[in-house]
Amino acid sequence: MSRDPRPLVAGNWKMNGLKAGLEEIVAMRRAVEGRQAGDAEIIVCPPATLIISAAAVLQGGPIALGAQDCHPKAGGAYTGDISAAMLKDAGASYVIVGHSERRAGYGESDALVRSKAEAANEAGLAAIICVGETKAEREAGEAVSVVSGQIRGSLPPAATPANLVVAYEPVWAIGTGLTPTASDVADMHASIRALLGEIYGEAGVRVRILYGGSVKPSNARELLGLPNVDGALVGGASLKANDFMGIAGIYA
Ligand code: PGA
């Protein structure tokens, strides 16, 4: 029986990947065409420099492309930036916004993240909006209130389950090999689900909530099997087709 909402496994390559890395994307395509991810939706978010060439190798296949950030404006004098319309034109259908590496490294506020998500939706891209608490916030018992604040501040009220995905990524779990306990993940996802219901009404049950932070083949089954966990946002383990498919393969 296929799951509702449809699970989504997204690979975030961050600032990794040269043209040679396209081989991994070709291998992922083959694996997904061979039903190795079952009915799950699979997307890869390579660096912007690879989107056009990745789109060429993925054309007509089951894997969609995402980007890792966009500018809130559609165009103009913003040296070095890339707009959502440009990403769409290059072949992307998703864009990650509000990743903690951008919130922390570039001081991105909830309001900015929301304007980026709105720009993405406007351009016809689905936004994957990242939220998550720091270690200190979790230890202070503030994880749920921090994430709730980010959700209220970063999600466009006009978004729909078709153009919005939420990724819960505890900052301290990203790239560290550490993960929250299963019950902490389940509790956080339940509270995000409740909040999505407040914001979007009945549609809130269909907005996908991904877990991200040190997801790997060895922990994917437990983490992604939890209630209200509709897939994963994967960093390090998405760079190699074998690892990535070891995660997505739980849906086969
Ligand atoms: P990680 O990164 O899987 O390497 O922990 C996840 C992310 O930052 O999206």
XYZ file of N, CA and C and ligand atoms in Angstrom:
765
model
N 0.854 -1.196 0.000
C 0.000 0.000 0.000
C 0.890 1.246 0.000
N 0.565 2.208 -0.872
C 1.433 3.387 -0.905
C 1.069 4.333 0.244
N 2.084 5.002 0.746
C 1.892 5.846 1.928
C 1.400 7.225 1.540
N 0.654 7.833 2.445
C 0.132 9.171 2.233
C 0.509 10.018 3.456
N 1.175 11.166 3.341
C 1.705 11.686 2.098
C 2.867 10.839 1.557
N 3.125 11.023 0.251
C 4.202 10.257 -0.384
C 5.544 10.597 0.257
N 6.298 9.583 0.704
C 7.588 9.879 1.339
C 8.543 10.580 0.360
N 9.411 11.398 0.935
C 10.368 12.171 0.139
C 11.755 12.011 0.759
N 12.715 11.638 -0.043
C 14.099 11.592 0.428
C 14.897 12.558 -0.437
N 15.452 13.572 0.218
C 16.158 14.636 -0.503
C 17.622 14.628 -0.100
N 18.491 14.720 -1.100
C 19.933 14.767 -0.833
C 20.429 16.202 -0.971
N 21.078 16.686 0.067
C 21.626 18.051 0.076
C 23.143 17.944 -0.035
N 23.657 18.261 -1.215
C 25.102 18.098 -1.440
C 25.925 19.223 -0.828
N 25.267 20.288 -0.374
C 25.998 21.430 0.187
C 27.063 21.904 -0.819
N 28.206 22.404 -0.347
C 29.221 22.911 -1.287
C 30.176 21.773 -1.672
N 29.589 20.723 -2.222
C 30.355 19.551 -2.654
C 29.864 19.157 -4.038
N 30.794 18.712 -4.874
C 30.389 18.174 -6.164
C 30.938 18.957 -7.332
N 31.758 18.254 -8.135
C 32.241 18.777 -9.416
C 31.552 17.944 -10.504
N 31.872 18.248 -11.756
C 31.194 17.533 -12.842
C 31.320 16.012 -12.704
N 32.461 15.554 -12.169
C 32.662 14.110 -12.024
C 31.584 13.479 -11.131
N 31.020 14.283 -10.242
C 29.984 13.780 -9.325
C 28.681 13.431 -10.018
N 28.540 13.854 -11.274
C 27.325 13.521 -12.013
C 27.162 12.010 -12.162
N 28.289 11.299 -12.114
C 28.223 9.828 -12.185
C 27.372 9.256 -11.068
N 27.478 9.875 -9.893
C 26.672 9.388 -8.759
C 25.185 9.622 -9.030
N 24.899 10.764 -9.657
C 23.499 11.087 -9.963
C 22.949 10.111 -11.018
N 23.796 9.752 -11.965
C 23.387 8.756 -12.966
C 23.096 7.418 -12.273
N 23.958 7.047 -11.315
C 23.758 5.780 -10.590
C 22.468 5.839 -9.759
N 22.188 7.005 -9.196
C 20.938 7.147 -8.423
C 19.732 6.961 -9.342
N 19.814 7.563 -10.521
C 18.704 7.431 -11.478
C 18.444 5.952 -11.790
N 19.531 5.254 -12.056
C 19.372 3.833 -12.378
C 18.709 3.060 -11.239
N 19.156 3.365 -10.024
C 18.618 2.655 -8.859
C 17.130 2.965 -8.663
N 16.765 4.228 -8.829
C 15.363 4.595 -8.614
C 14.500 4.026 -9.740
N 15.046 4.020 -10.951
C 14.309 3.391 -12.061
C 14.137 1.895 -11.814
N 15.074 1.306 -11.096
C 14.985 -0.110 -10.734
C 14.141 -0.337 -9.497
N 13.357 0.679 -9.102
C 12.401 0.594 -7.987
C 13.082 0.409 -6.626
N 14.340 0.795 -6.528
C 15.037 0.584 -5.255
C 14.586 1.529 -4.144
N 13.776 2.531 -4.505
C 13.230 3.415 -3.468
C 11.711 3.270 -3.385
N 11.179 2.190 -3.925
C 9.730 1.960 -3.895
C 8.993 3.145 -4.489
N 7.945 3.597 -3.781
C 7.143 4.718 -4.269
C 7.650 6.059 -3.751
N 8.750 6.068 -3.013
C 9.221 7.339 -2.447
C 9.651 8.289 -3.562
N 9.470 9.576 -3.297
C 9.954 10.604 -4.225
C 11.407 10.892 -3.841
N 12.258 10.955 -4.846
C 13.686 11.169 -4.580
C 14.116 12.458 -5.254
N 14.787 13.322 -4.507
C 15.342 14.512 -5.146
C 16.795 14.709 -4.728
N 17.539 15.309 -5.614
C 18.938 15.623 -5.346
C 19.103 17.132 -5.457
N 19.816 17.712 -4.490
C 20.073 19.157 -4.494
C 21.579 19.384 -4.597
N 22.113 19.375 -5.817
C 23.546 19.592 -6.004
C 23.840 21.089 -5.921
N 25.107 21.485 -5.944
C 25.398 22.912 -6.007
C 24.827 23.499 -7.300
N 24.556 24.809 -7.283
C 23.876 25.458 -8.416
C 24.632 25.263 -9.729
N 25.967 25.135 -9.627
C 26.770 24.975 -10.846
C 26.471 23.671 -11.584
N 25.904 22.690 -10.880
C 25.645 21.395 -11.515
C 24.191 21.197 -11.917
N 23.331 22.171 -11.624
C 21.905 21.924 -11.859
C 21.612 21.669 -13.341
N 22.172 22.489 -14.218
C 21.859 22.310 -15.641
C 22.352 20.955 -16.144
N 23.571 20.583 -15.770
C 24.063 19.293 -16.272
C 23.365 18.130 -15.580
N 22.993 18.295 -14.308
C 22.242 17.226 -13.628
C 20.862 17.084 -14.270
N 20.265 18.205 -14.651
C 18.941 18.144 -15.290
C 19.035 17.341 -16.585
N 20.153 17.490 -17.287
C 20.309 16.752 -18.550
C 20.383 15.245 -18.287
N 21.112 14.844 -17.249
C 21.222 13.397 -17.027
C 19.974 12.809 -16.364
N 19.165 13.663 -15.767
C 17.951 13.158 -15.101
C 16.709 13.270 -15.972
N 16.855 13.913 -17.104
C 15.691 14.195 -17.953
C 14.861 12.956 -18.257
N 13.561 13.084 -18.057
C 12.657 11.983 -18.369
C 12.657 10.872 -17.335
N 13.447 11.015 -16.274
C 13.530 9.975 -15.243
C 12.760 10.342 -13.989
N 12.849 9.488 -12.960
C 12.019 9.671 -11.769
C 12.606 10.601 -10.701
N 13.849 11.052 -10.849
C 14.457 11.895 -9.807
C 14.306 13.358 -10.168
N 13.872 14.155 -9.193
C 13.729 15.602 -9.415
C 14.937 16.319 -8.816
N 15.109 17.565 -9.230
C 16.254 18.351 -8.774
C 15.823 19.467 -7.842
N 16.677 19.750 -6.878
C 16.452 20.895 -6.009
C 17.707 21.731 -5.948
N 17.543 22.985 -5.523
C 18.679 23.858 -5.263
C 18.786 24.029 -3.748
N 19.817 24.736 -3.301
C 20.095 24.813 -1.864
C 19.758 26.152 -1.232
N 19.415 27.130 -2.059
C 19.091 28.469 -1.558
C 18.588 29.277 -2.740
N 17.882 30.371 -2.471
C 17.542 31.311 -3.537
C 17.441 32.700 -2.940
N 17.459 33.697 -3.803
C 17.281 35.081 -3.358
C 15.781 35.386 -3.288
N 15.365 36.254 -2.367
C 13.916 36.546 -2.293
C 13.378 37.360 -3.463
N 14.266 38.028 -4.196
C 13.793 38.845 -5.331
C 13.888 38.041 -6.634
N 13.052 38.396 -7.593
C 13.023 37.661 -8.864
C 14.198 38.012 -9.770
N 14.793 39.187 -9.555
C 15.923 39.591 -10.386
C 16.399 40.954 -9.939
N 17.506 41.408 -10.496
C 17.970 42.750 -10.168
C 19.429 42.803 -9.796
N 19.843 43.901 -9.181
C 21.246 44.166 -8.884
C 21.649 43.489 -7.565
N 21.828 42.165 -7.613
C 22.214 41.390 -6.430
C 23.375 40.491 -6.823
N 24.546 41.080 -6.912
C 25.723 40.371 -7.420
C 25.961 39.065 -6.673
N 26.095 38.014 -7.429
C 26.429 36.719 -6.825
C 25.220 35.890 -6.450
N 24.030 36.481 -6.465
C 22.849 35.736 -6.032
C 22.137 35.046 -7.195
N 21.262 34.125 -6.853
C 20.513 33.353 -7.849
C 19.037 33.392 -7.461
N 18.181 33.725 -8.425
C 16.746 33.807 -8.102
C 16.066 32.458 -8.297
N 14.884 32.346 -7.698
C 14.100 31.116 -7.819
C 13.738 30.857 -9.282
N 13.426 31.940 -10.011
C 13.065 31.757 -11.428
C 14.245 31.192 -12.215
N 15.466 31.612 -11.866
C 16.654 31.079 -12.553
C 16.828 29.592 -12.262
N 16.571 29.204 -11.017
C 16.708 27.795 -10.632
C 15.681 26.943 -11.364
N 14.479 27.474 -11.443
C 13.412 26.768 -12.171
C 13.815 26.615 -13.645
N 14.330 27.701 -14.195
C 14.747 27.706 -15.606
C 15.870 26.687 -15.848
N 16.742 26.512 -14.828
C 17.872 25.587 -14.972
C 17.438 24.130 -14.834
N 16.236 23.902 -14.293
C 15.751 22.522 -14.198
C 15.366 22.071 -12.801
N 15.418 22.984 -11.814
C 15.043 22.593 -10.446
C 13.532 22.641 -10.267
N 13.035 21.807 -9.377
C 11.625 21.933 -9.006
C 11.461 22.151 -7.507
N 12.554 22.044 -6.770
C 12.555 22.313 -5.320
C 13.692 23.271 -4.992
N 13.575 23.936 -3.848
C 14.733 24.664 -3.309
C 14.682 24.591 -1.781
N 15.831 24.306 -1.197
C 15.959 24.315 0.269
C 16.103 25.773 0.706
N 15.362 26.185 1.708
C 15.583 27.529 2.272
C 15.664 27.429 3.797
N 16.443 28.329 4.383
C 16.544 28.379 5.843
C 17.354 27.253 6.445
N 18.246 26.640 5.649
C 19.126 25.623 6.254
C 19.890 26.267 7.405
N 20.160 25.503 8.446
C 20.796 26.109 9.632
C 22.172 26.680 9.297
N 22.830 26.089 8.275
C 24.143 26.640 7.889
C 23.988 28.042 7.318
N 22.836 28.345 6.752
C 22.588 29.704 6.256
C 22.032 30.596 7.367
N 21.156 30.033 8.185
C 20.635 30.843 9.305
C 21.802 31.280 10.199
N 22.708 30.328 10.513
C 23.811 30.645 11.430
C 24.932 31.404 10.720
N 25.299 30.958 9.522
C 26.470 31.522 8.854
C 26.215 32.870 8.199
N 24.975 33.132 7.826
C 24.662 34.369 7.104
C 23.584 35.182 7.809
N 23.289 34.823 9.036
C 22.331 35.580 9.837
C 20.939 35.635 9.222
N 20.521 34.566 8.546
C 19.195 34.604 7.918
C 18.088 34.499 8.971
N 17.185 35.468 8.945
C 16.079 35.504 9.911
C 14.896 34.694 9.378
N 13.939 34.430 10.285
C 12.710 33.749 9.852
C 12.028 34.538 8.737
N 12.025 35.870 8.864
C 11.330 36.695 7.864
C 11.995 36.554 6.494
N 13.328 36.517 6.489
C 14.029 36.352 5.208
C 13.740 34.963 4.617
N 13.785 33.957 5.483
C 13.531 32.586 5.018
C 12.126 32.514 4.410
N 11.176 33.149 5.078
C 9.806 33.150 4.552
C 9.732 33.870 3.196
N 10.456 34.974 3.062
C 10.384 35.677 1.769
C 11.056 34.853 0.670
N 12.082 34.094 1.019
C 12.687 33.191 0.029
C 11.706 32.086 -0.363
N 11.014 31.534 0.624
C 10.045 30.466 0.341
C 8.917 31.011 -0.532
N 8.489 32.236 -0.248
C 7.433 32.842 -1.066
C 7.914 33.058 -2.501
N 9.169 33.492 -2.631
C 9.732 33.692 -3.974
C 9.803 32.360 -4.711
N 10.172 31.316 -3.992
C 10.249 29.983 -4.593
C 8.870 29.570 -5.099
N 7.871 29.682 -4.245
C 6.503 29.288 -4.629
C 6.014 30.112 -5.814
N 6.321 31.399 -5.767
C 5.932 32.305 -6.854
C 6.523 31.846 -8.192
N 7.755 31.349 -8.140
C 8.449 30.917 -9.361
C 8.065 29.492 -9.774
N 7.206 28.856 -8.964
C 6.778 27.498 -9.309
C 7.656 26.408 -8.723
N 8.466 26.771 -7.719
C 9.290 25.763 -7.030
C 8.640 25.425 -5.694
N 8.811 24.185 -5.253
C 8.416 23.829 -3.893
C 9.568 24.204 -2.960
N 9.236 24.716 -1.783
C 10.261 25.112 -0.815
C 10.398 24.046 0.266
N 11.626 23.666 0.534
C 11.917 22.781 1.677
C 12.463 23.699 2.769
N 11.652 23.967 3.764
C 12.036 24.951 4.782
C 12.603 24.228 6.003
N 13.837 24.570 6.355
C 14.506 23.891 7.461
C 14.312 24.643 8.781
N 14.100 23.873 9.827
C 14.004 24.412 11.184
C 14.782 23.469 12.102
N 15.147 23.962 13.281
C 15.845 23.080 14.218
C 16.525 23.864 15.310
N 16.636 23.232 16.461
C 17.212 23.888 17.632
C 18.703 23.583 17.772
N 19.406 24.439 18.489
C 20.811 24.175 18.806
C 20.879 23.247 20.031
N 22.078 22.786 20.282
C 22.302 21.920 21.456
C 21.908 22.652 22.746
N 22.340 23.912 22.850
C 22.053 24.681 24.078
C 20.545 24.859 24.256
N 19.853 25.101 23.150
C 18.392 25.273 23.244
C 17.718 23.969 23.676
N 18.208 22.836 23.142
C 17.620 21.556 23.577
C 17.893 21.329 25.056
N 19.132 21.586 25.472
C 19.471 21.333 26.879
C 18.685 22.242 27.821
N 18.314 23.415 27.317
C 17.529 24.335 28.155
C 16.036 24.011 28.106
N 15.675 22.926 27.399
C 14.263 22.542 27.328
C 13.458 23.424 26.387
N 14.174 24.124 25.481
C 13.482 25.076 24.605
C 13.284 24.571 23.174
N 13.613 23.307 22.925
C 13.597 22.829 21.533
C 12.243 23.069 20.855
N 11.166 22.661 21.513
C 9.852 22.789 20.874
C 9.479 24.255 20.673
N 9.779 25.100 21.663
C 9.379 26.506 21.482
C 10.215 27.184 20.406
N 11.501 26.841 20.299
C 12.348 27.433 19.251
C 11.838 27.006 17.872
N 11.587 25.722 17.714
C 11.145 25.218 16.404
C 9.760 25.780 16.064
N 8.883 25.874 17.055
C 7.548 26.443 16.796
C 7.664 27.884 16.325
N 8.562 28.630 16.937
C 8.757 30.026 16.532
C 9.273 30.110 15.100
N 10.200 29.211 14.759
C 10.736 29.207 13.391
C 9.642 28.855 12.384
N 8.795 27.894 12.760
C 7.703 27.487 11.856
C 6.744 28.666 11.639
N 6.335 29.296 12.736
C 5.387 30.417 12.605
C 5.991 31.556 11.789
N 7.301 31.762 11.938
C 7.933 32.894 11.262
C 8.393 32.621 9.836
N 8.631 31.353 9.514
C 9.276 31.047 8.219
C 8.345 30.481 7.159
N 7.171 29.975 7.552
C 6.323 29.306 6.557
C 5.353 30.298 5.904
N 5.273 30.292 4.579
C 4.308 31.180 3.922
C 2.879 30.696 4.195
N 2.010 31.565 4.684
C 0.642 31.135 4.993
C -0.110 30.626 3.770
N 0.305 31.069 2.569
C -0.417 30.655 1.359
C 0.127 29.357 0.759
N 1.143 28.754 1.386
C 1.728 27.532 0.809
C 0.738 26.374 0.919
N 1.011 25.331 0.146
C 0.135 24.149 0.120
C 1.006 22.892 0.263
N 0.385 21.734 0.503
C 1.195 20.513 0.589
C 1.981 20.237 -0.694
N 1.568 20.831 -1.816
C 2.290 20.593 -3.074
C 3.538 21.448 -3.202
N 3.577 22.582 -2.492
C 4.765 23.431 -2.674
C 5.483 23.772 -1.365
N 5.182 22.988 -0.329
C 5.857 23.189 0.959
C 6.267 21.854 1.560
N 7.507 21.790 2.005
C 8.011 20.651 2.775
C 8.734 21.263 3.968
N 8.553 20.674 5.142
C 9.274 21.148 6.331
C 10.350 20.125 6.660
N 11.554 20.587 6.955
C 12.615 19.663 7.378
C 13.035 20.022 8.793
N 12.818 19.085 9.717
C 13.291 19.287 11.096
C 14.720 18.770 11.173
N 15.647 19.679 11.398
C 17.066 19.315 11.471
C 17.682 19.927 12.723
N 17.788 19.140 13.780
C 18.449 19.671 14.975
C 19.879 20.076 14.593
N 20.256 21.310 14.897
C 21.546 21.840 14.441
C 22.697 20.948 14.914
N 22.576 20.434 16.121
C 23.654 19.640 16.729
C 23.751 18.231 16.137
N 22.767 17.857 15.332
C 22.799 16.520 14.714
C 23.359 16.579 13.295
N 23.528 17.781 12.755
C 23.955 17.916 11.353
C 25.456 17.676 11.227
N 25.794 16.652 10.469
C 27.198 16.371 10.186
C 28.001 15.888 11.385
N 27.332 15.534 12.473
C 28.052 15.161 13.690
C 28.003 13.669 13.986
N 27.109 12.944 13.301
C 26.920 11.533 13.627
C 25.971 11.347 14.813
N 25.583 12.459 15.462
C 24.651 12.363 16.590
C 23.220 12.477 16.072
N 22.303 11.752 16.714
C 20.885 11.940 16.374
C 20.096 12.020 17.675
N 18.940 12.685 17.631
C 18.083 12.681 18.820
C 17.546 11.268 19.046
N 16.982 11.027 20.209
C 16.358 9.721 20.437
C 15.106 9.635 19.580
N 14.673 8.399 19.337
C 13.456 8.208 18.538
C 12.290 8.957 19.172
N 12.217 8.959 20.499
C 11.047 9.614 21.093
C 11.152 11.129 20.985
N 12.364 11.673 21.026
C 12.506 13.127 20.815
C 12.104 13.512 19.387
N 12.494 12.689 18.414
C 12.105 12.974 17.019
C 10.588 12.877 16.885
N 10.007 11.808 17.429
C 8.553 11.627 17.304
C 7.810 12.778 17.982
N 8.283 13.211 19.144
C 7.610 14.318 19.854
C 7.691 15.607 19.039
N 8.876 15.886 18.487
C 9.031 17.128 17.720
C 8.156 17.088 16.461
N 8.164 15.964 15.775
C 7.360 15.883 14.547
C 5.863 15.995 14.867
N 5.451 15.440 16.016
C 4.029 15.564 16.393
C 3.696 17.026 16.667
N 4.626 17.745 17.280
C 4.301 19.141 17.583
C 4.323 19.992 16.309
N 5.213 19.647 15.370
C 5.203 20.361 14.076
C 3.891 20.056 13.339
N 3.467 18.797 13.376
C 2.214 18.424 12.690
C 1.035 19.221 13.258
N 1.009 19.352 14.581
C -0.104 20.079 15.209
C -0.101 21.540 14.760
N 1.087 22.106 14.692
C 1.211 23.504 14.279
C 0.806 23.680 12.805
N 1.163 22.704 11.966
C 0.772 22.773 10.552
C -0.752 22.744 10.432
N -1.396 22.003 11.330
C -2.856 21.963 11.349
C -3.432 23.326 11.715
N -2.777 23.987 12.674
C -3.243 25.332 13.060
C -3.112 26.308 11.889
N -1.996 26.197 11.163
C -1.722 27.171 10.098
C -2.510 26.857 8.821
N -2.552 25.573 8.457
C -3.108 25.207 7.147
C -4.423 24.433 7.238
N -4.933 24.233 8.440
C -6.179 23.478 8.581
C -5.969 22.033 8.144
N -6.967 21.484 7.472
C -6.892 20.050 7.099
C -5.711 19.742 6.196
N -5.266 20.704 5.398
C -4.145 20.463 4.485
C -2.857 20.188 5.274
N -2.830 20.604 6.527
C -1.624 20.418 7.345
C -1.201 18.969 7.487
N -2.148 18.042 7.385
C -1.770 16.624 7.527
C -1.028 16.117 6.297
N -1.155 16.861 5.185
C -0.505 16.399 3.954
C 0.825 17.096 3.667
N 1.194 18.058 4.500
C 2.506 18.702 4.324
C 3.565 17.727 4.855
N 4.557 17.436 4.010
C 5.560 16.469 4.441
C 6.549 17.075 5.426
N 6.832 16.305 6.460
C 7.810 16.729 7.475
C 8.981 15.747 7.408
N 10.136 16.250 6.973
C 11.330 15.404 6.870
C 12.139 15.517 8.146
N 12.855 14.457 8.475
C 13.871 14.548 9.524
C 15.231 14.665 8.837
N 16.105 15.514 9.361
C 17.463 15.614 8.836
C 18.464 15.765 9.961
N 19.666 15.281 9.708
C 20.729 15.347 10.719
C 21.297 13.962 10.930
N 22.456 13.678 10.254
C 23.148 12.396 10.424
C 22.289 11.177 10.090
N 21.410 11.323 9.097
C 20.682 10.141 8.620
C 21.647 9.317 7.778
N 21.673 8.019 8.019
C 22.534 7.107 7.267
C 21.816 5.771 7.114
N 22.366 4.889 6.266
C 21.659 3.622 6.051
C 21.367 2.877 7.355
N 22.278 2.982 8.344
C 22.096 2.194 9.563
C 21.018 2.738 10.510
N 20.653 4.010 10.382
C 19.610 4.506 11.303
C 18.325 4.922 10.582
N 18.336 4.814 9.237
C 17.193 5.326 8.462
C 15.893 4.604 8.806
N 15.963 3.301 8.950
C 14.723 2.552 9.161
C 14.048 2.991 10.455
N 14.836 3.166 11.498
C 14.227 3.565 12.776
C 13.681 4.992 12.692
N 14.520 5.925 12.209
C 14.105 7.336 12.210
C 12.931 7.580 11.268
N 12.992 6.988 10.076
C 11.961 7.280 9.076
C 10.700 6.455 9.294
N 10.794 5.507 10.211
C 9.603 4.713 10.526
C 8.741 5.364 11.592
N 9.182 6.482 12.145
C 8.435 7.117 13.243
C 7.201 7.855 12.710
N 6.174 7.986 13.554
C 4.977 8.699 13.110
C 5.293 10.147 12.734
N 4.660 10.624 11.704
C 4.840 12.008 11.224
C 6.228 12.291 10.650
N 7.012 11.253 10.393
C 8.284 11.436 9.690
C 8.046 10.948 8.260
N 7.984 11.907 7.338
C 7.586 11.595 5.963
C 8.775 11.494 5.015
N 9.962 11.319 5.573
C 11.138 11.193 4.736
C 12.326 11.852 5.399
N 13.375 12.082 4.611
C 14.621 12.579 5.178
C 15.269 13.628 4.288
N 15.963 14.560 4.940
C 16.876 15.462 4.242
C 18.274 14.988 4.641
N 19.024 14.544 3.644
C 20.284 13.850 3.896
C 21.446 14.669 3.365
N 22.449 14.908 4.189
C 23.632 15.638 3.745
C 24.716 14.673 3.299
N 25.678 14.413 4.182
C 26.861 13.620 3.854
C 26.555 12.309 3.146
N 25.531 11.610 3.609
C 25.230 10.292 3.038
C 24.493 10.375 1.702
N 24.326 11.603 1.162
C 23.663 11.702 -0.154
C 24.666 11.869 -1.292
N 25.963 11.945 -0.941
C 26.965 12.208 -1.976
C 27.284 10.969 -2.801
N 27.068 9.816 -2.208
C 27.340 8.554 -2.906
C 26.020 7.814 -3.122
N 25.829 7.346 -4.347
C 24.572 6.676 -4.687
C 24.293 5.501 -3.754
N 25.334 4.745 -3.407
C 25.123 3.563 -2.566
C 24.557 3.913 -1.207
N 25.154 4.946 -0.568
C 24.675 5.354 0.759
C 23.260 5.922 0.658
N 23.087 6.778 -0.340
C 21.790 7.449 -0.481
C 20.690 6.419 -0.721
N 20.986 5.442 -1.576
C 19.970 4.425 -1.856
C 19.805 3.479 -0.673
N 20.836 3.367 0.153
C 20.699 2.576 1.390
C 19.678 3.204 2.321
N 19.532 4.520 2.235
C 18.515 5.218 3.034
C 17.154 5.134 2.345
N 17.112 5.567 1.074
C 15.833 5.585 0.350
C 15.271 4.170 0.203
N 16.159 3.184 0.255
C 15.767 1.787 0.075
C 14.832 1.267 1.151
N 14.710 1.997 2.266
C 13.767 1.510 3.280
C 12.327 1.565 2.772
N 12.084 2.349 1.733
C 10.720 2.460 1.188
C 10.436 1.418 0.101
N 11.459 0.623 -0.226
C 11.273 -0.345 -1.336
C 10.408 -1.525 -0.858
P 24.009 15.472 7.432
O 23.382 16.881 6.940
O 23.098 14.397 6.884
O 25.387 15.446 6.834
O 23.999 15.497 8.921
C 22.005 17.086 6.866
C 21.714 18.470 6.364
O 22.450 19.410 6.720
O 20.751 18.683 5.601
